[in-house]
mmCIF file of C-alpha atoms and ligand atoms in Angstrom:
data_model
loop_
_atom_site.group_PDB
_atom_site.id
_atom_site.type_symbol
_atom_site.label_atom_id
_atom_site.label_comp_id
_atom_site.label_asym_id
_atom_site.label_seq_id
_atom_site.Cartn_x
_atom_site.Cartn_y
_atom_site.Cartn_z
ATOM 1 C CA UNK X 1 12.255 25.140 19.917
ATOM 2 C CA UNK X 2 11.682 21.515 21.578
ATOM 3 C CA UNK X 3 13.946 18.660 21.323
ATOM 4 C CA UNK X 4 13.902 15.266 22.343
ATOM 5 C CA UNK X 5 16.215 14.033 24.881
ATOM 6 C CA UNK X 6 15.730 10.449 25.840
ATOM 7 C CA UNK X 7 11.943 9.223 25.583
ATOM 8 C CA UNK X 8 11.168 12.905 27.085
ATOM 9 C CA UNK X 9 10.928 16.489 25.181
ATOM 10 C CA UNK X 10 11.878 19.149 26.956
ATOM 11 C CA UNK X 11 12.104 23.018 25.920
ATOM 12 C CA UNK X 12 14.940 24.387 23.663
ATOM 13 C CA UNK X 13 16.149 26.731 26.078
ATOM 14 C CA UNK X 14 16.982 24.241 28.201
ATOM 15 C CA UNK X 15 19.602 22.784 25.426
ATOM 16 C CA UNK X 16 20.883 26.083 25.264
ATOM 17 C CA UNK X 17 22.422 25.817 28.577
ATOM 18 C CA UNK X 18 26.127 24.248 29.208
ATOM 19 C CA UNK X 19 26.951 22.203 32.164
ATOM 20 C CA UNK X 20 29.616 24.058 34.051
ATOM 21 C CA UNK X 21 33.146 22.248 32.926
ATOM 22 C CA UNK X 22 34.362 23.010 36.442
ATOM 23 C CA UNK X 23 31.455 20.035 37.599
ATOM 24 C CA UNK X 24 32.603 17.745 34.919
ATOM 25 C CA UNK X 25 36.456 18.067 36.288
ATOM 26 C CA UNK X 26 35.084 17.473 40.236
ATOM 27 C CA UNK X 27 33.243 14.230 39.246
ATOM 28 C CA UNK X 28 36.514 12.877 36.984
ATOM 29 C CA UNK X 29 38.363 13.924 39.929
ATOM 30 C CA UNK X 30 35.897 12.218 43.244
ATOM 31 C CA UNK X 31 36.632 8.662 41.585
ATOM 32 C CA UNK X 32 40.585 8.994 41.894
ATOM 33 C CA UNK X 33 41.660 8.387 45.509
ATOM 34 C CA UNK X 34 44.420 11.078 47.293
ATOM 35 C CA UNK X 35 43.181 13.853 44.965
ATOM 36 C CA UNK X 36 43.638 17.887 46.420
ATOM 37 C CA UNK X 37 41.248 20.290 44.856
ATOM 38 C CA UNK X 38 41.987 24.094 43.925
ATOM 39 C CA UNK X 39 39.306 23.991 42.255
ATOM 40 C CA UNK X 40 37.292 24.951 44.932
ATOM 41 C CA UNK X 41 34.871 28.140 44.617
ATOM 42 C CA UNK X 42 33.699 28.475 48.310
ATOM 43 C CA UNK X 43 35.082 29.075 51.732
ATOM 44 C CA UNK X 44 36.353 26.241 54.102
ATOM 45 C CA UNK X 45 35.299 27.962 56.687
ATOM 46 C CA UNK X 46 32.388 27.545 59.154
ATOM 47 C CA UNK X 47 29.337 30.206 58.805
ATOM 48 C CA UNK X 48 30.119 32.602 62.204
ATOM 49 C CA UNK X 49 28.797 31.188 65.752
ATOM 50 C CA UNK X 50 26.625 33.925 66.413
ATOM 51 C CA UNK X 51 25.070 33.770 62.546
ATOM 52 C CA UNK X 52 23.706 30.284 63.348
ATOM 53 C CA UNK X 53 22.656 30.949 66.941
ATOM 54 C CA UNK X 54 20.424 33.922 65.199
ATOM 55 C CA UNK X 55 19.167 31.140 62.864
ATOM 56 C CA UNK X 56 18.074 28.476 65.285
ATOM 57 C CA UNK X 57 16.635 31.156 68.020
ATOM 58 C CA UNK X 58 14.460 32.741 64.956
ATOM 59 C CA UNK X 59 13.303 29.056 63.851
ATOM 60 C CA UNK X 60 12.218 28.723 67.612
ATOM 61 C CA UNK X 61 10.752 32.328 67.724
ATOM 62 C CA UNK X 62 8.796 31.151 64.603
ATOM 63 C CA UNK X 63 10.227 32.973 62.115
ATOM 64 C CA UNK X 64 8.738 29.179 59.447
ATOM 65 C CA UNK X 65 6.227 31.090 57.619
ATOM 66 C CA UNK X 66 6.187 33.177 54.663
ATOM 67 C CA UNK X 67 8.242 37.188 54.343
ATOM 68 C CA UNK X 68 6.980 39.730 51.939
ATOM 69 C CA UNK X 69 8.728 38.578 48.384
ATOM 70 C CA UNK X 70 11.120 41.656 48.966
ATOM 71 C CA UNK X 71 12.666 39.980 52.137
ATOM 72 C CA UNK X 72 11.814 41.379 55.936
ATOM 73 C CA UNK X 73 11.901 44.764 56.221
ATOM 74 C CA UNK X 74 14.644 44.832 58.745
ATOM 75 C CA UNK X 75 17.004 42.882 56.636
ATOM 76 C CA UNK X 76 16.451 45.497 53.727
ATOM 77 C CA UNK X 77 16.942 48.197 56.000
ATOM 78 C CA UNK X 78 20.526 46.088 57.859
ATOM 79 C CA UNK X 79 21.496 46.401 54.030
ATOM 80 C CA UNK X 80 20.748 49.597 53.701
ATOM 81 C CA UNK X 81 22.824 50.553 57.011
ATOM 82 C CA UNK X 82 25.767 48.638 56.024
ATOM 83 C CA UNK X 83 25.976 50.716 52.629
ATOM 84 C CA UNK X 84 25.575 54.011 54.896
ATOM 85 C CA UNK X 85 28.606 52.286 57.212
ATOM 86 C CA UNK X 86 30.766 50.725 55.052
ATOM 87 C CA UNK X 87 30.629 52.989 52.179
ATOM 88 C CA UNK X 88 28.847 56.348 52.885
ATOM 89 C CA UNK X 89 26.129 55.571 50.198
ATOM 90 C CA UNK X 90 22.854 56.125 50.525
ATOM 91 C CA UNK X 91 20.915 52.896 49.568
ATOM 92 C CA UNK X 92 17.205 53.467 50.679
ATOM 93 C CA UNK X 93 15.774 49.958 51.729
ATOM 94 C CA UNK X 94 13.253 50.444 48.589
ATOM 95 C CA UNK X 95 16.206 49.767 46.600
ATOM 96 C CA UNK X 96 17.139 46.257 48.123
ATOM 97 C CA UNK X 97 15.630 43.310 47.346
ATOM 98 C CA UNK X 98 16.623 39.761 48.847
ATOM 99 C CA UNK X 99 17.718 36.711 46.910
ATOM 100 C CA UNK X 100 18.484 33.127 47.000
ATOM 101 C CA UNK X 101 22.461 34.283 46.396
ATOM 102 C CA UNK X 102 23.867 36.199 43.743
ATOM 103 C CA UNK X 103 23.187 33.592 41.200
ATOM 104 C CA UNK X 104 19.289 34.617 41.808
ATOM 105 C CA UNK X 105 20.367 38.237 41.816
ATOM 106 C CA UNK X 106 21.867 38.033 38.559
ATOM 107 C CA UNK X 107 19.463 35.654 36.830
ATOM 108 C CA UNK X 108 16.899 38.099 37.954
ATOM 109 C CA UNK X 109 18.833 41.217 36.422
ATOM 110 C CA UNK X 110 19.074 39.265 32.949
ATOM 111 C CA UNK X 111 15.204 38.460 33.457
ATOM 112 C CA UNK X 112 14.159 41.322 33.654
ATOM 113 C CA UNK X 113 16.347 43.996 31.911
ATOM 114 C CA UNK X 114 16.929 41.828 28.775
ATOM 115 C CA UNK X 115 15.186 40.038 25.935
ATOM 116 C CA UNK X 116 15.594 38.999 22.535
ATOM 117 C CA UNK X 117 18.449 40.323 20.231
ATOM 118 C CA UNK X 118 19.849 42.620 22.929
ATOM 119 C CA UNK X 119 23.077 42.538 23.232
ATOM 120 C CA UNK X 120 25.483 42.381 26.801
ATOM 121 C CA UNK X 121 28.996 42.735 26.962
ATOM 122 C CA UNK X 122 30.884 39.889 29.442
ATOM 123 C CA UNK X 123 34.265 40.343 30.074
ATOM 124 C CA UNK X 124 36.494 36.917 29.013
ATOM 125 C CA UNK X 125 37.292 35.543 30.617
ATOM 126 C CA UNK X 126 34.064 36.021 33.789
ATOM 127 C CA UNK X 127 32.680 33.974 36.008
ATOM 128 C CA UNK X 128 30.599 30.877 34.417
ATOM 129 C CA UNK X 129 26.759 32.204 35.082
ATOM 130 C CA UNK X 130 26.768 34.791 32.923
ATOM 131 C CA UNK X 131 26.888 34.009 29.497
ATOM 132 C CA UNK X 132 24.064 30.986 30.440
ATOM 133 C CA UNK X 133 21.889 33.811 32.091
ATOM 134 C CA UNK X 134 22.639 35.784 29.003
ATOM 135 C CA UNK X 135 21.246 32.892 26.491
ATOM 136 C CA UNK X 136 18.233 31.555 28.744
ATOM 137 C CA UNK X 137 17.217 35.695 28.482
ATOM 138 C CA UNK X 138 17.507 34.936 24.543
ATOM 139 C CA UNK X 139 20.099 38.049 24.782
ATOM 140 C CA UNK X 140 23.550 37.962 22.721
ATOM 141 C CA UNK X 141 26.619 37.825 24.913
ATOM 142 C CA UNK X 142 29.641 40.111 23.586
ATOM 143 C CA UNK X 143 32.874 39.230 25.283
ATOM 144 C CA UNK X 144 35.386 42.050 25.875
ATOM 145 C CA UNK X 145 38.591 40.067 26.242
ATOM 146 C CA UNK X 146 40.603 41.073 29.424
ATOM 147 C CA UNK X 147 44.071 40.601 29.278
ATOM 148 C CA UNK X 148 46.932 39.853 31.793
ATOM 149 C CA UNK X 149 49.116 43.127 30.694
ATOM 150 C CA UNK X 150 46.194 45.693 32.108
ATOM 151 C CA UNK X 151 45.371 43.403 35.289
ATOM 152 C CA UNK X 152 42.672 41.584 33.828
ATOM 153 C CA UNK X 153 40.861 44.886 33.819
ATOM 154 C CA UNK X 154 38.573 46.002 31.048
ATOM 155 C CA UNK X 155 40.007 48.638 28.812
ATOM 156 C CA UNK X 156 37.184 51.276 28.352
ATOM 157 C CA UNK X 157 38.454 52.036 24.630
ATOM 158 C CA UNK X 158 37.865 48.712 23.476
ATOM 159 C CA UNK X 159 34.712 48.476 25.669
ATOM 160 C CA UNK X 160 33.191 51.470 23.649
ATOM 161 C CA UNK X 161 34.495 49.978 19.867
ATOM 162 C CA UNK X 162 31.799 47.058 21.103
ATOM 163 C CA UNK X 163 29.075 49.282 21.970
ATOM 164 C CA UNK X 164 25.879 49.064 19.206
ATOM 165 C CA UNK X 165 22.774 49.965 18.795
ATOM 166 C CA UNK X 166 21.486 47.192 20.718
ATOM 167 C CA UNK X 167 23.836 47.156 23.977
ATOM 168 C CA UNK X 168 21.588 47.050 26.900
ATOM 169 C CA UNK X 169 24.569 45.597 29.540
ATOM 170 C CA UNK X 170 27.967 45.301 30.701
ATOM 171 C CA UNK X 171 28.957 42.708 33.463
ATOM 172 C CA UNK X 172 31.202 43.839 35.992
ATOM 173 C CA UNK X 173 32.723 41.499 38.668
ATOM 174 C CA UNK X 174 34.961 42.778 41.239
ATOM 175 C CA UNK X 175 36.933 41.147 43.055
ATOM 176 C CA UNK X 176 37.239 38.899 40.213
ATOM 177 C CA UNK X 177 36.417 35.220 39.799
ATOM 178 C CA UNK X 178 38.269 33.889 38.124
ATOM 179 C CA UNK X 179 41.215 36.327 38.302
ATOM 180 C CA UNK X 180 41.541 38.191 41.545
ATOM 181 C CA UNK X 181 41.947 41.263 40.062
ATOM 182 C CA UNK X 182 40.444 44.412 41.698
ATOM 183 C CA UNK X 183 38.737 46.946 39.796
ATOM 184 C CA UNK X 184 41.050 50.404 39.589
ATOM 185 C CA UNK X 185 38.940 53.746 40.679
ATOM 186 C CA UNK X 186 39.677 55.425 37.143
ATOM 187 C CA UNK X 187 38.503 52.018 35.381
ATOM 188 C CA UNK X 188 35.394 52.090 37.427
ATOM 189 C CA UNK X 189 34.728 56.018 36.696
ATOM 190 C CA UNK X 190 34.863 55.196 33.199
ATOM 191 C CA UNK X 191 32.783 52.572 32.847
ATOM 192 C CA UNK X 192 30.271 54.269 34.948
ATOM 193 C CA UNK X 193 30.439 57.166 32.328
ATOM 194 C CA UNK X 194 30.350 54.764 29.632
ATOM 195 C CA UNK X 195 27.243 53.461 30.488
ATOM 196 C CA UNK X 196 25.802 56.986 31.713
ATOM 197 C CA UNK X 197 26.527 58.447 28.111
ATOM 198 C CA UNK X 198 24.630 55.016 26.365
ATOM 199 C CA UNK X 199 22.041 54.943 28.518
ATOM 200 C CA UNK X 200 23.800 50.970 29.102
ATOM 201 C CA UNK X 201 22.852 49.319 32.617
ATOM 202 C CA UNK X 202 25.919 47.639 34.448
ATOM 203 C CA UNK X 203 25.374 44.472 36.262
ATOM 204 C CA UNK X 204 28.143 44.846 38.900
ATOM 205 C CA UNK X 205 28.830 41.292 40.989
ATOM 206 C CA UNK X 206 30.477 42.030 43.990
ATOM 207 C CA UNK X 207 30.061 39.462 46.655
ATOM 208 C CA UNK X 208 34.164 39.212 46.862
ATOM 209 C CA UNK X 209 34.032 42.830 48.498
ATOM 210 C CA UNK X 210 36.064 41.939 51.640
ATOM 211 C CA UNK X 211 38.173 39.550 50.390
ATOM 212 C CA UNK X 212 41.283 42.496 49.636
ATOM 213 C CA UNK X 213 44.893 41.742 50.088
ATOM 214 C CA UNK X 214 48.236 44.825 50.112
ATOM 215 C CA UNK X 215 45.746 47.759 51.008
ATOM 216 C CA UNK X 216 43.091 46.853 47.777
ATOM 217 C CA UNK X 217 39.866 48.876 48.418
ATOM 218 C CA UNK X 218 36.756 48.237 46.415
ATOM 219 C CA UNK X 219 34.410 50.300 45.367
ATOM 220 C CA UNK X 220 30.486 49.562 44.697
ATOM 221 C CA UNK X 221 29.933 50.390 41.209
ATOM 222 C CA UNK X 222 26.515 52.175 42.762
ATOM 223 C CA UNK X 223 28.933 54.433 43.859
ATOM 224 C CA UNK X 224 29.375 55.678 40.385
ATOM 225 C CA UNK X 225 26.614 55.159 38.250
ATOM 226 C CA UNK X 226 23.704 54.349 41.301
ATOM 227 C CA UNK X 227 21.380 54.916 38.351
ATOM 228 C CA UNK X 228 22.680 52.468 35.755
ATOM 229 C CA UNK X 229 24.140 49.887 38.199
ATOM 230 C CA UNK X 230 22.422 46.772 39.113
ATOM 231 C CA UNK X 231 24.290 45.547 42.186
ATOM 232 C CA UNK X 232 24.795 41.505 43.141
ATOM 233 C CA UNK X 233 26.013 40.813 46.127
ATOM 234 C CA UNK X 234 25.729 37.775 48.379
ATOM 235 C CA UNK X 235 26.341 36.635 52.353
ATOM 236 C CA UNK X 236 27.844 33.348 50.744
ATOM 237 C CA UNK X 237 31.665 34.112 50.331
ATOM 238 C CA UNK X 238 31.742 36.783 53.610
ATOM 239 C CA UNK X 239 30.429 35.444 56.201
ATOM 240 C CA UNK X 240 30.925 31.394 54.643
ATOM 241 C CA UNK X 241 27.461 31.009 54.164
ATOM 242 C CA UNK X 242 27.281 29.200 50.449
ATOM 243 C CA UNK X 243 24.830 26.607 51.681
ATOM 244 C CA UNK X 244 22.459 29.346 53.632
ATOM 245 C CA UNK X 245 21.336 31.007 49.752
ATOM 246 C CA UNK X 246 21.160 33.928 50.873
ATOM 247 C CA UNK X 247 22.039 37.013 48.787
ATOM 248 C CA UNK X 248 20.560 40.353 48.006
ATOM 249 C CA UNK X 249 20.174 42.836 44.518
ATOM 250 C CA UNK X 250 20.763 47.041 44.520
ATOM 251 C CA UNK X 251 18.745 49.093 42.094
ATOM 252 C CA UNK X 252 16.732 51.777 41.022
ATOM 253 C CA UNK X 253 13.563 50.998 42.894
ATOM 254 C CA UNK X 254 11.341 50.881 39.776
ATOM 255 C CA UNK X 255 14.035 47.894 38.863
ATOM 256 C CA UNK X 256 13.512 46.337 42.025
ATOM 257 C CA UNK X 257 9.409 46.554 41.497
ATOM 258 C CA UNK X 258 9.626 44.356 38.361
ATOM 259 C CA UNK X 259 12.399 41.921 39.745
ATOM 260 C CA UNK X 260 10.212 41.243 42.638
ATOM 261 C CA UNK X 261 7.393 39.862 40.137
ATOM 262 C CA UNK X 262 9.375 37.819 38.901
ATOM 263 C CA UNK X 263 10.996 36.625 42.219
ATOM 264 C CA UNK X 264 7.499 36.173 43.549
ATOM 265 C CA UNK X 265 6.666 33.647 41.523
ATOM 266 C CA UNK X 266 10.531 31.516 41.204
ATOM 267 C CA UNK X 267 11.337 31.923 45.314
ATOM 268 C CA UNK X 268 8.607 33.812 46.361
ATOM 269 C CA UNK X 269 10.905 34.905 49.663
ATOM 270 C CA UNK X 270 14.179 33.757 50.860
ATOM 271 C CA UNK X 271 13.799 31.366 54.027
ATOM 272 C CA UNK X 272 12.438 33.669 56.590
ATOM 273 C CA UNK X 273 14.866 32.402 58.960
ATOM 274 C CA UNK X 274 17.463 32.483 56.939
ATOM 275 C CA UNK X 275 16.652 36.171 56.455
ATOM 276 C CA UNK X 276 16.931 37.083 60.194
ATOM 277 C CA UNK X 277 20.343 35.120 60.307
ATOM 278 C CA UNK X 278 21.237 37.825 57.522
ATOM 279 C CA UNK X 279 20.049 40.434 60.096
ATOM 280 C CA UNK X 280 22.595 39.086 62.689
ATOM 281 C CA UNK X 281 24.968 38.873 60.112
ATOM 282 C CA UNK X 282 25.284 42.259 59.049
ATOM 283 C CA UNK X 283 24.423 43.814 62.702
ATOM 284 C CA UNK X 284 26.021 41.903 64.907
ATOM 285 C CA UNK X 285 30.233 42.945 65.141
ATOM 286 C CA UNK X 286 31.217 39.369 66.173
ATOM 287 C CA UNK X 287 30.494 38.025 62.461
ATOM 288 C CA UNK X 288 32.894 40.883 61.584
ATOM 289 C CA UNK X 289 35.181 39.739 63.461
ATOM 290 C CA UNK X 290 35.143 36.876 61.976
ATOM 291 C CA UNK X 291 35.235 38.328 58.279
ATOM 292 C CA UNK X 292 38.639 39.664 59.637
ATOM 293 C CA UNK X 293 39.770 36.471 60.739
ATOM 294 C CA UNK X 294 38.811 35.019 57.542
ATOM 295 C CA UNK X 295 40.392 37.731 55.469
ATOM 296 C CA UNK X 296 43.811 37.332 57.466
ATOM 297 C CA UNK X 297 43.792 33.368 56.656
ATOM 298 C CA UNK X 298 43.160 34.065 53.238
ATOM 299 C CA UNK X 299 46.016 36.575 52.847
ATOM 300 C CA UNK X 300 48.371 34.259 54.475
ATOM 301 C CA UNK X 301 47.546 31.344 51.540
ATOM 302 C CA UNK X 302 47.891 33.772 49.204
ATOM 303 C CA UNK X 303 51.400 34.650 49.741
ATOM 304 C CA UNK X 304 52.397 31.112 50.491
ATOM 305 C CA UNK X 305 50.749 30.077 47.016
ATOM 306 C CA UNK X 306 52.475 32.512 45.306
ATOM 307 C CA UNK X 307 55.383 32.051 47.006
ATOM 308 C CA UNK X 308 55.428 28.073 45.936
ATOM 309 C CA UNK X 309 54.104 29.136 42.352
ATOM 310 C CA UNK X 310 57.570 31.255 41.778
ATOM 311 C CA UNK X 311 59.591 28.318 42.435
ATOM 312 C CA UNK X 312 58.392 26.346 39.795
ATOM 313 C CA UNK X 313 59.632 26.536 36.250
ATOM 314 C CA UNK X 314 56.793 26.902 33.248
ATOM 315 C CA UNK X 315 54.238 28.924 35.465
ATOM 316 C CA UNK X 316 53.793 32.189 36.380
ATOM 317 C CA UNK X 317 51.411 33.936 38.676
ATOM 318 C CA UNK X 318 49.550 37.155 37.788
ATOM 319 C CA UNK X 319 49.314 38.965 41.200
ATOM 320 C CA UNK X 320 45.811 39.066 42.687
ATOM 321 C CA UNK X 321 44.554 41.963 44.855
ATOM 322 C CA UNK X 322 40.950 40.112 46.110
ATOM 323 C CA UNK X 323 38.710 37.126 46.123
ATOM 324 C CA UNK X 324 40.395 33.714 46.978
ATOM 325 C CA UNK X 325 41.984 32.807 43.506
ATOM 326 C CA UNK X 326 45.138 32.752 41.831
ATOM 327 C CA UNK X 327 45.139 32.983 37.889
ATOM 328 C CA UNK X 328 48.254 31.445 36.700
ATOM 329 C CA UNK X 329 49.913 31.636 33.132
ATOM 330 C CA UNK X 330 51.049 28.239 32.136
ATOM 331 C CA UNK X 331 51.452 29.200 28.206
ATOM 332 C CA UNK X 332 55.600 27.921 28.948
ATOM 333 C CA UNK X 333 54.291 24.469 29.332
ATOM 334 C CA UNK X 334 53.066 24.153 25.595
ATOM 335 C CA UNK X 335 49.965 22.870 27.285
ATOM 336 C CA UNK X 336 46.454 23.618 26.764
ATOM 337 C CA UNK X 337 44.783 24.652 29.674
ATOM 338 C CA UNK X 338 42.219 21.783 29.406
ATOM 339 C CA UNK X 339 45.196 19.930 28.671
ATOM 340 C CA UNK X 340 47.092 21.127 31.306
ATOM 341 C CA UNK X 341 44.478 20.560 33.935
ATOM 342 C CA UNK X 342 43.911 16.989 33.191
ATOM 343 C CA UNK X 343 47.591 16.206 33.171
ATOM 344 C CA UNK X 344 47.880 17.407 36.664
ATOM 345 C CA UNK X 345 45.023 15.470 37.714
ATOM 346 C CA UNK X 346 46.874 12.337 36.322
ATOM 347 C CA UNK X 347 50.090 13.293 36.963
ATOM 348 C CA UNK X 348 49.709 14.810 40.469
ATOM 349 C CA UNK X 349 46.721 14.166 41.744
ATOM 350 C CA UNK X 350 45.758 18.072 41.603
ATOM 351 C CA UNK X 351 42.742 19.782 40.415
ATOM 352 C CA UNK X 352 42.499 22.795 39.051
ATOM 353 C CA UNK X 353 40.698 24.695 36.855
ATOM 354 C CA UNK X 354 41.254 24.973 33.369
ATOM 355 C CA UNK X 355 41.078 28.960 32.421
ATOM 356 C CA UNK X 356 39.251 28.323 29.237
ATOM 357 C CA UNK X 357 35.849 26.768 31.666
ATOM 358 C CA UNK X 358 35.818 30.949 32.006
ATOM 359 C CA UNK X 359 35.837 32.028 28.642
ATOM 360 C CA UNK X 360 37.793 31.263 25.418
ATOM 361 C CA UNK X 361 40.454 34.275 26.441
ATOM 362 C CA UNK X 362 40.977 32.176 29.675
ATOM 363 C CA UNK X 363 43.428 29.712 27.149
ATOM 364 C CA UNK X 364 46.674 29.185 28.355
ATOM 365 C CA UNK X 365 45.820 29.945 32.249
ATOM 366 C CA UNK X 366 44.525 28.008 34.855
ATOM 367 C CA UNK X 367 42.918 29.113 37.862
ATOM 368 C CA UNK X 368 44.032 27.734 41.181
ATOM 369 C CA UNK X 369 41.681 28.319 44.761
ATOM 370 C CA UNK X 370 43.664 28.979 48.111
ATOM 371 C CA UNK X 371 40.341 28.512 49.985
ATOM 372 C CA UNK X 372 41.628 25.461 51.274
ATOM 373 C CA UNK X 373 43.815 24.924 54.305
ATOM 374 C CA UNK X 374 47.332 25.306 54.455
ATOM 375 C CA UNK X 375 48.258 21.722 55.259
ATOM 376 C CA UNK X 376 47.021 20.604 51.838
ATOM 377 C CA UNK X 377 48.096 23.814 49.919
ATOM 378 C CA UNK X 378 51.259 22.490 51.292
ATOM 379 C CA UNK X 379 51.235 18.636 49.594
ATOM 380 C CA UNK X 380 49.731 20.487 46.484
ATOM 381 C CA UNK X 381 52.159 22.833 45.685
ATOM 382 C CA UNK X 382 54.729 20.471 46.566
ATOM 383 C CA UNK X 383 53.016 17.894 43.928
ATOM 384 C CA UNK X 384 52.770 20.888 41.422
ATOM 385 C CA UNK X 385 56.183 21.459 41.939
ATOM 386 C CA UNK X 386 57.614 17.775 41.366
ATOM 387 C CA UNK X 387 55.725 17.543 38.059
ATOM 388 C CA UNK X 388 56.577 20.465 36.426
ATOM 389 C CA UNK X 389 60.563 19.798 37.031
ATOM 390 C CA UNK X 390 59.813 16.855 35.453
ATOM 391 C CA UNK X 391 57.835 17.589 32.728
HETATM 392 C C1 LIG R 1 31.256 35.992 41.026
HETATM 393 C C2 LIG R 1 30.361 35.147 41.422
HETATM 394 N N1 LIG R 1 29.390 35.373 41.527
HETATM 395 C C3 LIG R 1 27.968 35.026 41.735
HETATM 396 C C4 LIG R 1 28.308 33.860 42.364
HETATM 397 C C5 LIG R 1 27.148 32.669 43.467
HETATM 398 O O1 LIG R 1 26.919 32.903 44.560
HETATM 399 P P1 LIG R 1 25.917 32.934 45.515
HETATM 400 O O2 LIG R 1 26.105 31.796 45.982
HETATM 401 O O3 LIG R 1 25.660 34.054 45.902
HETATM 402 O O4 LIG R 1 24.505 32.267 45.016
HETATM 403 C C6 LIG R 1 29.836 33.094 42.745
HETATM 404 C C7 LIG R 1 30.231 32.160 43.735
HETATM 405 O O5 LIG R 1 31.071 31.013 42.953
HETATM 406 C C8 LIG R 1 30.649 34.324 41.957
HETATM 407 O O6 LIG R 1 31.744 33.674 42.175
#
């Protein structure tokens, strides 16, 4: 239904979309001096040089035209080889579509597979875009609470209880934003079995797959449920390429063909020279060396922040095995998540994200990102400790 905003009439569906609470907090912080942000959801590293060089070369070689909608064959093949080499999985190139980041891959999955009245099970807390994508697709989000005592993993029995005749899809995102949790193999298998038994799609959003610590392993969902899974992945986090807008989806060929139909009219194709740089990212050793260096740096920062948090009163941290976030429990402060985030910004000039930005079940938690320099992390930890000790 149309509605009037200022002097313009706009489509009702736009009114359904909620602006991210993360952005509101950032806007307030940007008006203040001397603020340290631990709210960041992107790598602070530069894109590895070999990838930049590949993009520059591609421009000079004339990669400035449209490409096939699904992406250049060289990149679809490189994705296919990547899954073979890293995970021993067969992913034919026809099962790959190159997208403008994992955001577009996710959006395409929702729009292609869901319609009015379909139900989609979305964990709570979860990354912000899934609920909004569901609303735009006119599907009904059904939240599956994730609990700290279960390591923020879905409980397969609770999942089963939420399934109705209208359930079409379940969203899974591991390594997880905002909790940093990694999915246990038994849970992955259980979810795959449920999806197959009830004929449900799994949207598995896996952009943090390379940021793993303490020996944790990542299992791509296509290993267990290849015919039910739409896997969204991205170059954004792995290769510190957030601004390049490069990602992909993997799904059964028929679904990919339908996703291409929509993608063809909204994106057309991802920038051609960016796709060529994507081939270099996946195929060249230099980029994988850079990924390992970033992972090591994140691992050190993670340890550093966890150690500092242990010394603070009223706050306890769930020990994450992946991504670059720490989901910390602040219930002992007596404050609600949003109140805490505002208090910390005013009192210590440190930005953290209230857990409720990711769903009602994030109440009592804050998300701390360690995708920032050690110096800034140290300063932020000192400020937080002082503020909490004075509470
Ligand atoms: C879980 C998750 N999925 C998807 C995205 C979007 O990533 P991209 O830059 O690939 O669109 C993000 C970005 O923060 C994310 O955290």
